[in-house]
Amino acid sequence: MPITRPAASETGDPLLLTPGPLTTSASVKQAMVHDWGSRDAGFIAINKMVLEKIVALAGAEGTHVTVPVQGSGTFAVEAMITSFVPKAGKLLVLINGAYGQRAKKIAEIAGRAVAVHETPEDRPPDLAQLDAMLAADTAITHVFAVHCETTSGILNPIAEVAVLVAKHGHSMSAFGALEIDARTVSYDALAASSNKCLEGVPGLGFVVCRKTALAECKGNATTLVLDLFDQAEAFARTGQYRFTPPIHVIVALGKAIEEHAAEGGVAGRGRRYRENAKVLIDGMRGMGFRTLLGERLQAPIIVTFHMPSDPRFVFQSFYDGLKERGYVIYPGKLTVADSFRMGCIGRLYPKDIKGALAAVREVLDEMRVSNGGPALAAE
Ligand SMILES: *Cc1c(COP(=O)(O)O)cnc(C)c1O
């Protein structure tokens, strides 16, 4: 009989080793047990603080403004692409995973011209090729890149891409844990959401917009709700959202940002995630599992492991066994290899990762799998 541990989080829920929504602190959840009107002065002050703190975290005070978008991260990405790329513009999308593919689909649905630079999911964009594309295709007005492509966990070379590109927007899951400073990495727009490395609950996307670029976006949007220019203008005029805001989500995000600062900001949060990732990777390797990515390309956000080749390993049983022990992992989304993923973000500490590793060991023993390694591929 396995030792069934009590669920491991502060609230008794299973810990989420996923790329978001993720495990949040009890105090962030507790922040939501009130009601506020959308015109309530207390709420408006909290919202203003949240938007200002996000700009500060992006190193973009003075040059940029945070424009929030009700919804998940994709709503913010769609708002960014359709508000910034004019109807006659052309978007170059860098793709090495599902989130890059999604951006391409957004631009196509909105009727924007699209060019693509695609590399396999375990490879970053080819900068020389990108440079040549930008030189050859003068119709390209904007470039979209994903900072941490959650499909594999790869860290894309955003700073190097930015150097090649005059104007670009980009999206990421790493905001709040990995440095992306507007003073050193030039960007017009950066989209992210409440429920990733800021450790809030899902429901608010946001775009950090260069003020001078946003000023030129009037009339670009192809939808009413995702018009960043209009949303920003309403804020400047009234301090309020045009449509019902997710009040509880925003107040929880305010609390989460306070806790982010208490942990030492981007540097402190990044340090804990890097430690989580190291404990996870070392422990899994110790049981024979192999990571998709080498150290150089691996972001400390989510780790992709090759599926073990032992025929006694059944992913569904593995998943269920971990869930019973209080740990939720994530299936793979790759086209290049059969895989699964484990996240290192959210209210997780190295001790929680060690707990998850002990659970992995137990479940493997239960399946009588002695080694988590994949079939040896020719390398
Ligand atoms: C989370 C995430 C998004 C947004 O996804 P939603 O499901 O809409 O929150 C976009 N890009 C990346 C890389 C992400 O990790």
Coordinates of C-alpha atoms and ligand atoms in Angstrom, one line a residue:
M1 CA 0.0 0.0 0.0
P2 CA 1.3 3.4 -0.9
I3 CA 1.6 6.0 1.8
T4 CA -1.2 8.4 0.8
R5 CA -0.2 11.9 1.9
P6 CA -2.7 14.5 2.8
A7 CA -3.0 17.0 0.0
A8 CA -0.1 19.3 0.2
S9 CA -1.3 22.9 -0.2
E10 CA -2.3 25.4 2.6
T11 CA -6.0 24.9 1.8
G12 CA -5.9 21.2 1.3
D13 CA -6.2 21.3 -2.5
P14 CA -3.8 19.4 -4.6
L15 CA -0.7 21.4 -5.7
L16 CA -0.7 22.4 -9.3
L17 CA 2.5 21.7 -11.1
T18 CA 1.0 23.2 -14.2
P19 CA 1.6 26.4 -16.3
G20 CA -1.4 28.3 -14.9
P21 CA -3.9 28.5 -13.4
L22 CA -1.6 27.6 -10.5
T23 CA -1.4 27.2 -6.8
T24 CA -2.0 30.6 -5.1
S25 CA -1.4 31.6 -1.5
A26 CA -4.2 31.3 1.1
S27 CA -3.9 35.1 1.6
V28 CA -4.4 35.8 -2.2
K29 CA -7.6 33.7 -2.1
Q30 CA -8.7 35.3 1.2
A31 CA -8.5 38.8 -0.5
M32 CA -11.5 37.8 -2.6
V33 CA -14.1 37.3 0.2
H34 CA -15.5 40.8 -0.2
D35 CA -17.8 42.6 -2.7
W36 CA -17.0 45.9 -4.2
G37 CA -18.9 48.0 -6.7
S38 CA -17.0 48.8 -9.9
R39 CA -17.1 52.5 -9.0
D40 CA -16.1 52.0 -5.4
A41 CA -13.2 54.4 -4.6
G42 CA -11.4 51.6 -2.7
F43 CA -11.5 49.3 -5.7
I44 CA -10.4 52.1 -8.1
A45 CA -7.4 52.8 -5.9
I46 CA -6.4 49.1 -5.8
N47 CA -6.8 48.8 -9.6
K48 CA -4.7 51.9 -10.2
M49 CA -2.0 50.5 -7.9
V50 CA -2.0 47.2 -9.8
L51 CA -1.6 48.8 -13.2
E52 CA 1.2 51.1 -11.9
K53 CA 3.1 48.2 -10.2
I54 CA 2.9 46.2 -13.4
V55 CA 4.5 49.0 -15.4
A56 CA 7.2 49.3 -12.7
L57 CA 7.9 45.5 -12.8
A58 CA 8.4 45.9 -16.6
G59 CA 11.0 48.6 -16.0
A60 CA 8.7 50.8 -18.1
E61 CA 7.7 53.7 -15.9
G62 CA 7.3 56.9 -17.9
T63 CA 7.5 55.3 -21.3
H64 CA 4.7 52.7 -21.1
V65 CA 1.2 52.3 -19.6
T66 CA -0.5 49.1 -18.5
V67 CA -3.8 48.5 -20.3
P68 CA -5.8 45.7 -18.7
V69 CA -8.1 43.4 -20.6
Q70 CA -10.9 41.4 -18.9
G71 CA -10.2 37.7 -19.6
S72 CA -7.3 35.2 -19.8
G73 CA -3.9 35.8 -21.4
T74 CA -5.1 35.1 -24.9
F75 CA -7.6 37.9 -24.7
A76 CA -4.6 40.3 -24.0
V77 CA -2.6 38.8 -26.9
E78 CA -5.6 39.2 -29.2
A79 CA -6.1 42.8 -28.0
M80 CA -2.4 43.5 -28.5
I81 CA -2.2 42.1 -32.0
T82 CA -5.5 43.6 -33.3
S83 CA -5.0 47.0 -31.6
F84 CA -1.3 47.5 -32.7
V85 CA -1.2 45.9 -36.2
P86 CA -3.1 48.2 -38.5
K87 CA -5.5 46.7 -41.0
A88 CA -2.9 47.3 -43.7
G89 CA 0.0 46.1 -41.6
K90 CA 1.8 42.8 -41.7
L91 CA 2.7 40.7 -38.7
L92 CA 5.8 38.4 -38.6
V93 CA 5.1 35.7 -36.1
L94 CA 8.0 33.6 -34.6
I95 CA 6.7 30.1 -33.9
N96 CA 8.1 27.2 -31.9
G97 CA 5.0 26.0 -30.1
A98 CA 1.3 26.3 -29.7
Y99 CA 1.2 29.8 -28.4
G100 CA 3.0 31.1 -31.5
Q101 CA 0.6 29.2 -33.6
R102 CA -2.3 30.8 -31.7
A103 CA -1.0 34.3 -32.4
K104 CA -0.8 33.5 -36.1
K105 CA -4.4 32.3 -36.0
I106 CA -5.5 35.5 -34.2
A107 CA -3.9 37.7 -36.8
E108 CA -5.4 35.6 -39.7
I109 CA -9.0 35.7 -38.2
A110 CA -8.6 39.5 -37.9
G111 CA -7.6 39.7 -41.6
R112 CA -4.1 40.9 -41.0
A113 CA -1.3 39.9 -43.4
V114 CA 1.0 37.3 -41.7
A115 CA 4.5 36.1 -42.3
V116 CA 5.9 33.2 -40.3
H117 CA 9.3 32.1 -39.1
E118 CA 8.9 28.6 -37.6
T119 CA 11.4 26.4 -35.9
P120 CA 10.9 23.0 -34.1
E121 CA 9.6 23.1 -30.6
D122 CA 13.0 22.4 -29.1
R123 CA 14.8 25.1 -31.1
P124 CA 14.9 28.9 -30.7
P125 CA 14.3 31.2 -33.8
D126 CA 17.2 31.5 -36.2
L127 CA 18.4 35.1 -35.8
A128 CA 20.3 35.2 -39.1
Q129 CA 17.2 34.0 -40.9
L130 CA 15.0 36.4 -39.1
D131 CA 17.3 39.3 -40.0
A132 CA 17.2 38.2 -43.7
M133 CA 13.4 38.0 -43.6
L134 CA 13.1 41.5 -42.1
A135 CA 15.4 42.8 -44.8
A136 CA 13.6 41.0 -47.7
D137 CA 10.0 41.7 -46.7
T138 CA 9.5 45.4 -46.2
A139 CA 5.8 45.0 -45.8
I140 CA 6.3 43.6 -42.2
T141 CA 5.3 46.3 -39.7
H142 CA 5.3 44.3 -36.5
V143 CA 7.0 41.2 -35.0
F144 CA 5.4 38.8 -32.5
A145 CA 7.6 36.6 -30.3
V146 CA 6.8 34.4 -27.2
H147 CA 9.2 34.9 -24.3
C148 CA 8.7 31.5 -22.6
E149 CA 6.9 29.1 -25.0
T150 CA 5.0 27.1 -22.5
T151 CA 4.4 24.2 -25.0
S152 CA 8.0 23.0 -24.3
G153 CA 9.2 25.4 -21.6
I154 CA 11.8 26.9 -24.0
L155 CA 13.2 30.4 -23.2
N156 CA 13.3 32.3 -26.5
P157 CA 16.1 34.9 -27.0
I158 CA 13.8 37.9 -26.6
A159 CA 16.5 40.5 -26.2
E160 CA 18.4 39.4 -29.3
V161 CA 15.1 39.4 -31.3
A162 CA 14.3 42.9 -30.0
V163 CA 17.7 44.1 -31.2
L164 CA 16.8 43.0 -34.7
V165 CA 13.4 44.5 -34.8
A166 CA 12.4 48.1 -34.7
K167 CA 8.8 47.6 -33.7
H168 CA 7.4 44.6 -32.0
G169 CA 4.9 43.2 -29.6
H170 CA 5.3 40.1 -27.6
S171 CA 3.7 37.7 -25.3
M172 CA 5.0 35.6 -22.4
S173 CA 4.3 33.3 -19.5
A174 CA 7.4 34.4 -17.6
F175 CA 6.4 38.0 -16.7
G176 CA 7.2 38.6 -13.0
A177 CA 9.9 35.9 -12.7
L178 CA 12.3 36.5 -15.6
E179 CA 13.8 39.9 -16.2
I180 CA 12.3 41.8 -19.1
D181 CA 13.1 45.4 -18.7
A182 CA 11.9 48.0 -21.1
R183 CA 15.0 50.0 -20.6
T184 CA 17.2 47.2 -22.0
V185 CA 14.8 45.2 -24.2
S186 CA 12.9 47.5 -26.5
Y187 CA 9.2 46.6 -27.2
D188 CA 6.0 48.4 -28.1
A189 CA 3.7 46.0 -26.4
L190 CA 4.0 43.1 -23.9
A191 CA 1.1 40.9 -23.0
A192 CA 0.8 38.7 -19.9
S193 CA -1.8 37.7 -17.4
S194 CA -2.8 37.6 -13.7
N195 CA -2.4 33.8 -13.2
K196 CA 1.2 33.1 -14.2
C197 CA 4.3 34.2 -12.4
L198 CA 2.6 37.0 -10.5
E199 CA 0.6 34.2 -8.7
G200 CA -2.8 35.8 -8.9
V201 CA -6.0 34.0 -9.9
P202 CA -7.1 33.8 -13.6
G203 CA -9.3 36.5 -15.1
L204 CA -7.2 39.6 -16.0
G205 CA -4.9 39.9 -19.0
F206 CA -2.8 43.1 -19.5
V207 CA -0.7 44.7 -22.1
V208 CA 2.2 47.0 -21.2
C209 CA 2.1 49.5 -24.1
R210 CA 4.6 52.1 -25.2
K211 CA 2.6 55.3 -24.9
T212 CA 3.8 56.8 -28.2
A213 CA 2.9 53.6 -30.1
L214 CA -0.5 53.3 -28.4
A215 CA -1.3 56.8 -29.4
E216 CA -1.1 55.8 -33.1
C217 CA -3.5 52.8 -32.6
K218 CA -6.8 54.7 -32.8
G219 CA -9.2 52.9 -35.2
N220 CA -7.0 49.8 -35.6
A221 CA -9.0 47.5 -33.5
T222 CA -11.5 45.1 -35.2
T223 CA -13.5 44.4 -32.0
L224 CA -15.0 46.7 -29.4
V225 CA -14.1 44.9 -26.3
L226 CA -10.4 44.3 -27.2
D227 CA -9.7 47.8 -28.3
L228 CA -6.6 48.8 -26.2
F229 CA -6.7 52.4 -27.5
D230 CA -10.3 52.8 -26.4
Q231 CA -9.7 51.0 -23.1
A232 CA -6.7 53.2 -22.3
E233 CA -8.6 56.4 -23.2
A234 CA -11.5 55.4 -20.9
F235 CA -9.0 54.9 -18.0
A236 CA -7.4 58.3 -18.7
R237 CA -10.8 60.0 -18.7
T238 CA -12.6 58.1 -15.8
G239 CA -10.2 55.8 -14.1
Q240 CA -12.7 53.0 -14.8
Y241 CA -13.2 50.0 -17.0
R242 CA -15.6 50.3 -20.0
F243 CA -17.3 47.0 -19.1
T244 CA -17.7 45.1 -15.8
P245 CA -14.2 44.3 -14.4
P246 CA -13.3 41.0 -12.6
I247 CA -13.2 42.9 -9.3
H248 CA -12.2 40.0 -7.1
V249 CA -9.5 38.9 -9.5
I250 CA -8.0 42.4 -9.5
V251 CA -8.1 42.8 -5.7
A252 CA -6.4 39.3 -5.4
L253 CA -3.8 40.4 -8.0
G254 CA -3.1 43.5 -5.8
K255 CA -2.4 41.1 -2.9
A256 CA -0.3 38.8 -5.1
I257 CA 1.8 41.8 -6.2
E258 CA 2.4 42.8 -2.6
E259 CA 3.6 39.3 -1.9
H260 CA 5.8 39.4 -5.0
A261 CA 7.5 42.5 -3.7
A262 CA 7.9 40.9 -0.2
E263 CA 9.7 38.0 -1.9
G264 CA 12.2 40.3 -3.5
G265 CA 10.4 41.2 -6.8
V266 CA 11.4 39.7 -10.1
A267 CA 14.8 38.6 -8.7
G268 CA 13.4 36.9 -5.6
R269 CA 10.5 35.2 -7.5
G270 CA 13.0 34.1 -10.2
R271 CA 15.4 32.7 -7.7
R272 CA 12.7 30.5 -6.1
Y273 CA 11.5 29.2 -9.5
R274 CA 15.1 28.4 -10.6
E275 CA 15.6 26.5 -7.4
N276 CA 12.3 24.6 -7.9
A277 CA 13.3 23.8 -11.5
K278 CA 16.7 22.5 -10.4
V279 CA 15.3 20.3 -7.6
L280 CA 12.7 19.0 -10.1
I281 CA 15.1 18.3 -13.0
D282 CA 17.8 16.7 -10.7
G283 CA 15.3 14.5 -9.0
M284 CA 13.6 13.4 -12.2
R285 CA 16.9 12.7 -13.8
G286 CA 17.9 10.7 -10.8
M287 CA 14.9 8.4 -11.6
G288 CA 16.0 8.1 -15.2
F289 CA 13.6 10.7 -16.8
R290 CA 15.0 12.8 -19.6
T291 CA 14.3 16.4 -20.3
L292 CA 13.4 17.6 -23.8
L293 CA 15.6 20.7 -23.5
G294 CA 19.2 21.2 -22.4
E295 CA 20.1 23.7 -19.6
R296 CA 20.8 26.5 -22.0
L297 CA 17.2 26.6 -23.5
Q298 CA 15.3 25.6 -20.4
A299 CA 13.3 28.4 -18.7
P300 CA 12.5 27.8 -15.0
I301 CA 8.8 27.9 -15.7
I302 CA 7.7 24.4 -16.9
V303 CA 9.8 21.4 -17.8
T304 CA 9.0 18.9 -20.5
F305 CA 10.0 15.2 -19.9
H306 CA 10.2 12.5 -22.6
M307 CA 7.6 9.7 -22.0
P308 CA 9.3 6.7 -20.4
S309 CA 9.7 3.7 -22.8
D310 CA 9.0 1.0 -20.2
P311 CA 5.8 -0.7 -21.4
R312 CA 4.6 -0.9 -17.8
F313 CA 4.5 2.9 -17.7
V314 CA 0.9 4.1 -18.3
F315 CA 0.6 7.9 -18.4
Q316 CA -3.0 8.0 -17.2
S317 CA -2.2 5.8 -14.1
F318 CA 0.9 8.0 -13.5
Y319 CA -1.2 11.1 -13.6
D320 CA -4.0 9.7 -11.4
G321 CA -1.5 8.3 -8.9
L322 CA 0.1 11.7 -8.5
K323 CA -3.3 13.4 -8.2
E324 CA -4.3 11.0 -5.4
R325 CA -1.1 12.1 -3.6
G326 CA -1.9 15.8 -4.0
Y327 CA 0.1 16.7 -7.1
V328 CA -1.4 17.7 -10.5
I329 CA 0.9 17.5 -13.5
Y330 CA 0.3 18.5 -17.1
P331 CA 0.1 16.4 -20.3
G332 CA 2.5 17.1 -23.2
K333 CA 1.5 19.3 -26.1
L334 CA 4.5 18.6 -28.3
T335 CA 4.5 17.4 -31.9
V336 CA 8.2 16.5 -31.9
A337 CA 8.1 13.9 -29.1
D338 CA 5.7 12.0 -26.7
S339 CA 6.0 13.8 -23.5
F340 CA 4.5 15.2 -20.3
R341 CA 5.2 18.4 -18.4
M342 CA 5.7 19.6 -14.8
G343 CA 5.6 23.2 -13.8
C344 CA 7.7 25.0 -11.2
I345 CA 5.7 28.2 -10.8
G346 CA 3.0 29.2 -8.4
R347 CA 3.1 29.0 -4.6
L348 CA 5.5 26.1 -4.7
Y349 CA 8.7 25.7 -2.8
P350 CA 11.6 23.2 -3.1
K351 CA 10.0 21.2 -0.3
D352 CA 6.8 20.8 -2.4
I353 CA 8.9 19.7 -5.4
K354 CA 10.6 17.2 -3.2
G355 CA 7.1 16.0 -2.1
A356 CA 6.1 15.6 -5.7
L357 CA 9.3 13.7 -6.5
A358 CA 8.6 11.3 -3.6
A359 CA 5.1 10.8 -5.1
V360 CA 6.6 10.1 -8.5
R361 CA 8.9 7.4 -7.0
E362 CA 5.9 5.8 -5.3
V363 CA 3.8 5.7 -8.4
L364 CA 6.6 4.3 -10.5
D365 CA 7.2 1.6 -7.9
E366 CA 3.5 0.8 -8.0
M367 CA 3.7 0.4 -11.8
R368 CA 6.9 -1.6 -11.3
V369 CA 8.8 0.9 -13.5
S370 CA 12.4 1.1 -12.4
N371 CA 13.6 3.6 -14.9
G372 CA 11.8 6.7 -16.3
G373 CA 14.1 7.0 -19.3
P374 CA 12.8 7.2 -22.9
A375 CA 14.0 4.8 -25.6
L376 CA 17.5 5.9 -26.6
A377 CA 17.2 8.2 -29.5
A378 CA 20.0 8.7 -31.9
E379 CA 21.5 12.0 -31.0
Ligands
LIG1 C1 -0.6 31.2 -20.5 C2 0.0 31.7 -21.8 C3 -0.8 32.4 -22.7 C4 -2.2 32.8 -22.4 O1 -3.0 31.6 -22.3 P1 -4.5 31.6 -21.6 O2 -4.9 30.2 -21.6 O3 -5.3 32.5 -22.5 O4 -4.2 32.3 -20.3 C5 -0.2 32.9 -23.9 N1 1.1 32.6 -24.2 C6 1.8 31.8 -23.3 C7 3.3 31.5 -23.7 C8 1.3 31.4 -22.1 O5 2.1 30.6 -21.3

